[in-house]
PDB file of C-alpha atoms in Angstrom:
ATOM      1  CA  MET K  21      85.969 117.013 123.191  1.00 61.00           C
ATOM      2  CA  THR K  22      82.816 115.593 121.761  1.00 54.00           C
ATOM      3  CA  LYS K  23      80.501 113.290 123.650  1.00 68.00           C
ATOM      4  CA  ASP K  24      79.603 111.418 120.426  1.00 81.00           C
ATOM      5  CA  PHE K  25      81.633 108.237 120.462  1.00 90.00           C
ATOM      6  CA  GLN K  26      81.661 105.375 117.961  1.00 86.00           C
ATOM      7  CA  THR K  27      80.471 102.042 119.278  1.00 88.00           C
ATOM      8  CA  SER K  28      83.020 100.106 117.207  1.00 89.00           C
ATOM      9  CA  LYS K  29      86.066 101.399 119.095  1.00 92.00           C
ATOM     10  CA  PRO K  30      86.727 101.668 122.864  1.00 95.00           C
ATOM     11  CA  ILE K  31      86.085 105.174 124.194  1.00 96.00           C
ATOM     12  CA  TYR K  32      89.491 105.467 125.849  1.00 96.00           C
ATOM     13  CA  ILE K  33      91.159 104.835 122.474  1.00 96.00           C
ATOM     14  CA  GLN K  34      88.916 107.393 120.762  1.00 95.00           C
ATOM     15  CA  ILE K  35      89.906 109.989 123.358  1.00 97.00           C
ATOM     16  CA  ALA K  36      93.592 109.069 122.969  1.00 97.00           C
ATOM     17  CA  ASP K  37      93.244 109.429 119.191  1.00 95.00           C
ATOM     18  CA  HIS K  38      91.630 112.846 119.627  1.00 95.00           C
ATOM     19  CA  LEU K  39      94.386 114.028 121.968  1.00 97.00           C
ATOM     20  CA  SER K  40      97.064 112.619 119.645  1.00 97.00           C
ATOM     21  CA  SER K  41      95.559 114.558 116.736  1.00 96.00           C
ATOM     22  CA  GLN K  42      95.575 117.742 118.812  1.00 97.00           C
ATOM     23  CA  ILE K  43      99.257 117.183 119.605  1.00 98.00           C
ATOM     24  CA  VAL K  44     100.197 116.563 115.961  1.00 97.00           C
ATOM     25  CA  ARG K  45      98.230 119.648 114.808  1.00 97.00           C
ATOM     26  CA  GLY K  46     100.055 121.763 117.382  1.00 96.00           C
ATOM     27  CA  GLU K  47      96.949 122.515 119.427  1.00 97.00           C
ATOM     28  CA  MET K  48      98.791 120.939 122.354  1.00 97.00           C
ATOM     29  CA  ARG K  49     102.519 121.589 122.493  1.00 97.00           C
ATOM     30  CA  ALA K  50     105.426 119.541 123.803  1.00 97.00           C
ATOM     31  CA  GLY K  51     105.640 119.978 127.567  1.00 97.00           C
ATOM     32  CA  GLU K  52     102.076 121.280 127.841  1.00 98.00           C
ATOM     33  CA  LYS K  53      99.983 120.038 130.748  1.00 98.00           C
ATOM     34  CA  LEU K  54      96.906 117.990 129.900  1.00 98.00           C
ATOM     35  CA  PRO K  55      93.656 118.676 131.743  1.00 97.00           C
ATOM     36  CA  SER K  56      93.294 116.799 135.017  1.00 96.00           C
ATOM     37  CA  VAL K  57      91.578 113.417 134.865  1.00 96.00           C
ATOM     38  CA  ARG K  58      88.515 114.875 136.550  1.00 97.00           C
ATOM     39  CA  GLU K  59      88.355 117.924 134.268  1.00 97.00           C
ATOM     40  CA  MET K  60      88.808 115.825 131.121  1.00 96.00           C
ATOM     41  CA  ALA K  61      86.129 113.373 132.313  1.00 96.00           C
ATOM     42  CA  ILE K  62      83.637 116.190 132.830  1.00 96.00           C
ATOM     43  CA  ASN K  63      84.466 117.776 129.452  1.00 94.00           C
ATOM     44  CA  SER K  64      84.224 114.411 127.683  1.00 94.00           C
ATOM     45  CA  GLY K  65      81.154 113.186 129.524  1.00 94.00           C
ATOM     46  CA  VAL K  66      82.827 109.945 130.549  1.00 96.00           C
ATOM     47  CA  ASN K  67      83.845 108.214 133.759  1.00 96.00           C
ATOM     48  CA  PRO K  68      87.169 109.411 135.249  1.00 97.00           C
ATOM     49  CA  ASN K  69      88.420 105.804 135.067  1.00 98.00           C
ATOM     50  CA  THR K  70      88.104 106.016 131.272  1.00 97.00           C
ATOM     51  CA  ILE K  71      90.306 109.115 131.204  1.00 98.00           C
ATOM     52  CA  GLN K  72      92.798 107.484 133.556  1.00 97.00           C
ATOM     53  CA  ARG K  73      92.970 104.542 131.177  1.00 98.00           C
ATOM     54  CA  THR K  74      93.453 106.957 128.251  1.00 98.00           C
ATOM     55  CA  TYR K  75      96.316 108.739 129.996  1.00 98.00           C
ATOM     56  CA  SER K  76      97.881 105.429 131.067  1.00 97.00           C
ATOM     57  CA  GLU K  77      97.785 104.105 127.502  1.00 97.00           C
ATOM     58  CA  MET K  78      99.259 107.330 126.126  1.00 98.00           C
ATOM     59  CA  GLU K  79     101.975 107.193 128.776  1.00 98.00           C
ATOM     60  CA  ARG K  80     102.737 103.576 127.853  1.00 97.00           C
ATOM     61  CA  MET K  81     103.169 104.760 124.255  1.00 96.00           C
ATOM     62  CA  GLY K  82     105.467 107.590 125.388  1.00 97.00           C
ATOM     63  CA  ILE K  83     103.159 110.348 124.117  1.00 98.00           C
ATOM     64  CA  VAL K  84     102.604 111.811 127.578  1.00 98.00           C
ATOM     65  CA  GLU K  85     104.513 111.756 130.855  1.00 97.00           C
ATOM     66  CA  THR K  86     103.041 111.855 134.336  1.00 95.00           C
ATOM     67  CA  LYS K  87     104.887 113.858 136.968  1.00 94.00           C
ATOM     68  CA  ARG K  88     103.834 112.928 140.476  1.00 93.00           C
ATOM     69  CA  GLY K  89     101.916 115.744 142.111  1.00 93.00           C
ATOM     70  CA  GLN K  90     102.062 117.925 138.982  1.00 96.00           C
ATOM     71  CA  GLY K  91      99.926 116.182 136.379  1.00 96.00           C
ATOM     72  CA  THR K  92     100.251 114.693 132.923  1.00 98.00           C
ATOM     73  CA  PHE K  93     102.241 116.457 130.217  1.00 98.00           C
ATOM     74  CA  VAL K  94     102.812 116.058 126.482  1.00 98.00           C
ATOM     75  CA  THR K  95     106.233 114.501 125.967  1.00 98.00           C
ATOM     76  CA  GLU K  96     109.085 116.724 124.875  1.00 97.00           C
ATOM     77  CA  ASN K  97     110.738 113.792 123.078  1.00 97.00           C
ATOM     78  CA  GLU K  98     110.800 114.980 119.459  1.00 96.00           C
ATOM     79  CA  GLN K  99     111.374 111.462 118.108  1.00 97.00           C
ATOM     80  CA  VAL K 100     108.202 110.197 119.799  1.00 97.00           C
ATOM     81  CA  LEU K 101     106.223 113.143 118.424  1.00 97.00           C
ATOM     82  CA  LYS K 102     107.610 112.536 114.922  1.00 97.00           C
ATOM     83  CA  GLU K 103     106.660 108.840 115.147  1.00 97.00           C
ATOM     84  CA  LEU K 104     103.170 109.824 116.347  1.00 97.00           C
ATOM     85  CA  LYS K 105     102.719 112.064 113.308  1.00 97.00           C
ATOM     86  CA  ILE K 106     103.822 109.266 110.957  1.00 98.00           C
ATOM     87  CA  CYS K 107     101.513 106.798 112.724  1.00 96.00           C
ATOM     88  CA  LEU K 108      98.511 109.107 112.294  1.00 96.00           C
ATOM     89  CA  GLN K 109      99.440 109.652 108.643  1.00 97.00           C
ATOM     90  CA  THR K 110      99.557 105.894 108.085  1.00 97.00           C
ATOM     91  CA  ASP K 111      96.167 105.419 109.768  1.00 95.00           C
ATOM     92  CA  ILE K 112      94.577 108.081 107.544  1.00 95.00           C
ATOM     93  CA  ILE K 113      96.115 106.643 104.374  1.00 97.00           C
ATOM     94  CA  ASP K 114      95.032 103.115 105.351  1.00 97.00           C
ATOM     95  CA  ALA K 115      91.440 104.289 105.886  1.00 95.00           C
ATOM     96  CA  PHE K 116      91.462 106.226 102.593  1.00 97.00           C
ATOM     97  CA  VAL K 117      92.776 103.268 100.587  1.00 97.00           C
ATOM     98  CA  GLN K 118      90.344 100.859 102.252  1.00 97.00           C
ATOM     99  CA  ASN K 119      87.391 103.157 101.492  1.00 97.00           C
ATOM    100  CA  MET K 120      88.495 103.606  97.879  1.00 98.00           C
ATOM    101  CA  LYS K 121      88.918  99.838  97.415  1.00 97.00           C
ATOM    102  CA  GLU K 122      85.433  99.271  98.827  1.00 98.00           C
ATOM    103  CA  LEU K 123      84.147 101.693  96.182  1.00 97.00           C
ATOM    104  CA  GLY K 124      85.915  99.693  93.489  1.00 98.00           C
ATOM    105  CA  PHE K 125      88.792 102.062  92.686  1.00 98.00           C
ATOM    106  CA  SER K 126      92.080 100.608  91.446  1.00 97.00           C
ATOM    107  CA  GLN K 127      95.457 101.858  92.635  1.00 97.00           C
ATOM    108  CA  GLU K 128      95.899 103.722  89.355  1.00 97.00           C
ATOM    109  CA  GLU K 129      92.504 105.413  89.730  1.00 97.00           C
ATOM    110  CA  MET K 130      93.349 106.431  93.295  1.00 97.00           C
ATOM    111  CA  VAL K 131      96.679 107.928  92.219  1.00 96.00           C
ATOM    112  CA  GLU K 132      95.030 109.785  89.315  1.00 96.00           C
ATOM    113  CA  GLY K 133      92.337 111.105  91.643  1.00 95.00           C
ATOM    114  CA  LEU K 134      94.965 112.373  94.081  1.00 95.00           C
ATOM    115  CA  GLU K 135      96.962 113.983  91.283  1.00 95.00           C
ATOM    116  CA  GLN K 136      93.822 115.769  90.047  1.00 95.00           C
ATOM    117  CA  TYR K 137      93.054 116.890  93.584  1.00 94.00           C
ATOM    118  CA  PHE K 138      96.522 118.379  94.077  1.00 93.00           C
ATOM    119  CA  ARG K 139      96.438 120.094  90.668  1.00 92.00           C
ATOM    120  CA  ARG K 140      93.111 121.740  91.583  1.00 91.00           C
ATOM    121  CA  ASP K 141      94.501 122.673  94.986  1.00 78.00           C
ATOM    122  CA  GLN K 142      97.478 124.447  93.391  1.00 84.00           C
ATOM    123  CA  GLU K 143      95.307 126.570  91.076  1.00 77.00           C
TER     124      GLU K 143
END
């Protein structure tokens, strides 16, 4: 986990986003134990309270589950994991479209650019 955080977004959310991406990419599997709060705080270079807040928020969202005396684990609920993947996809698409609009691209130009990209990718 990087220690370079954006100032525009709370650190605990940035860490949650990073962990969520790891889960969606399969770097962390369903049922896998997350690092302890202390270990994650050291690795991230943040206060343990920040990690506790991250884990609490992820638990509220159903992404992780805390088992008393055992730790925090990635949920095994496939529906939650599927929804997480769709949510991350939507966030990425939203950012892409916003950036393209700021550069002055129309919807048609964006679609054409994507089509060209995928044609090149298939070659």
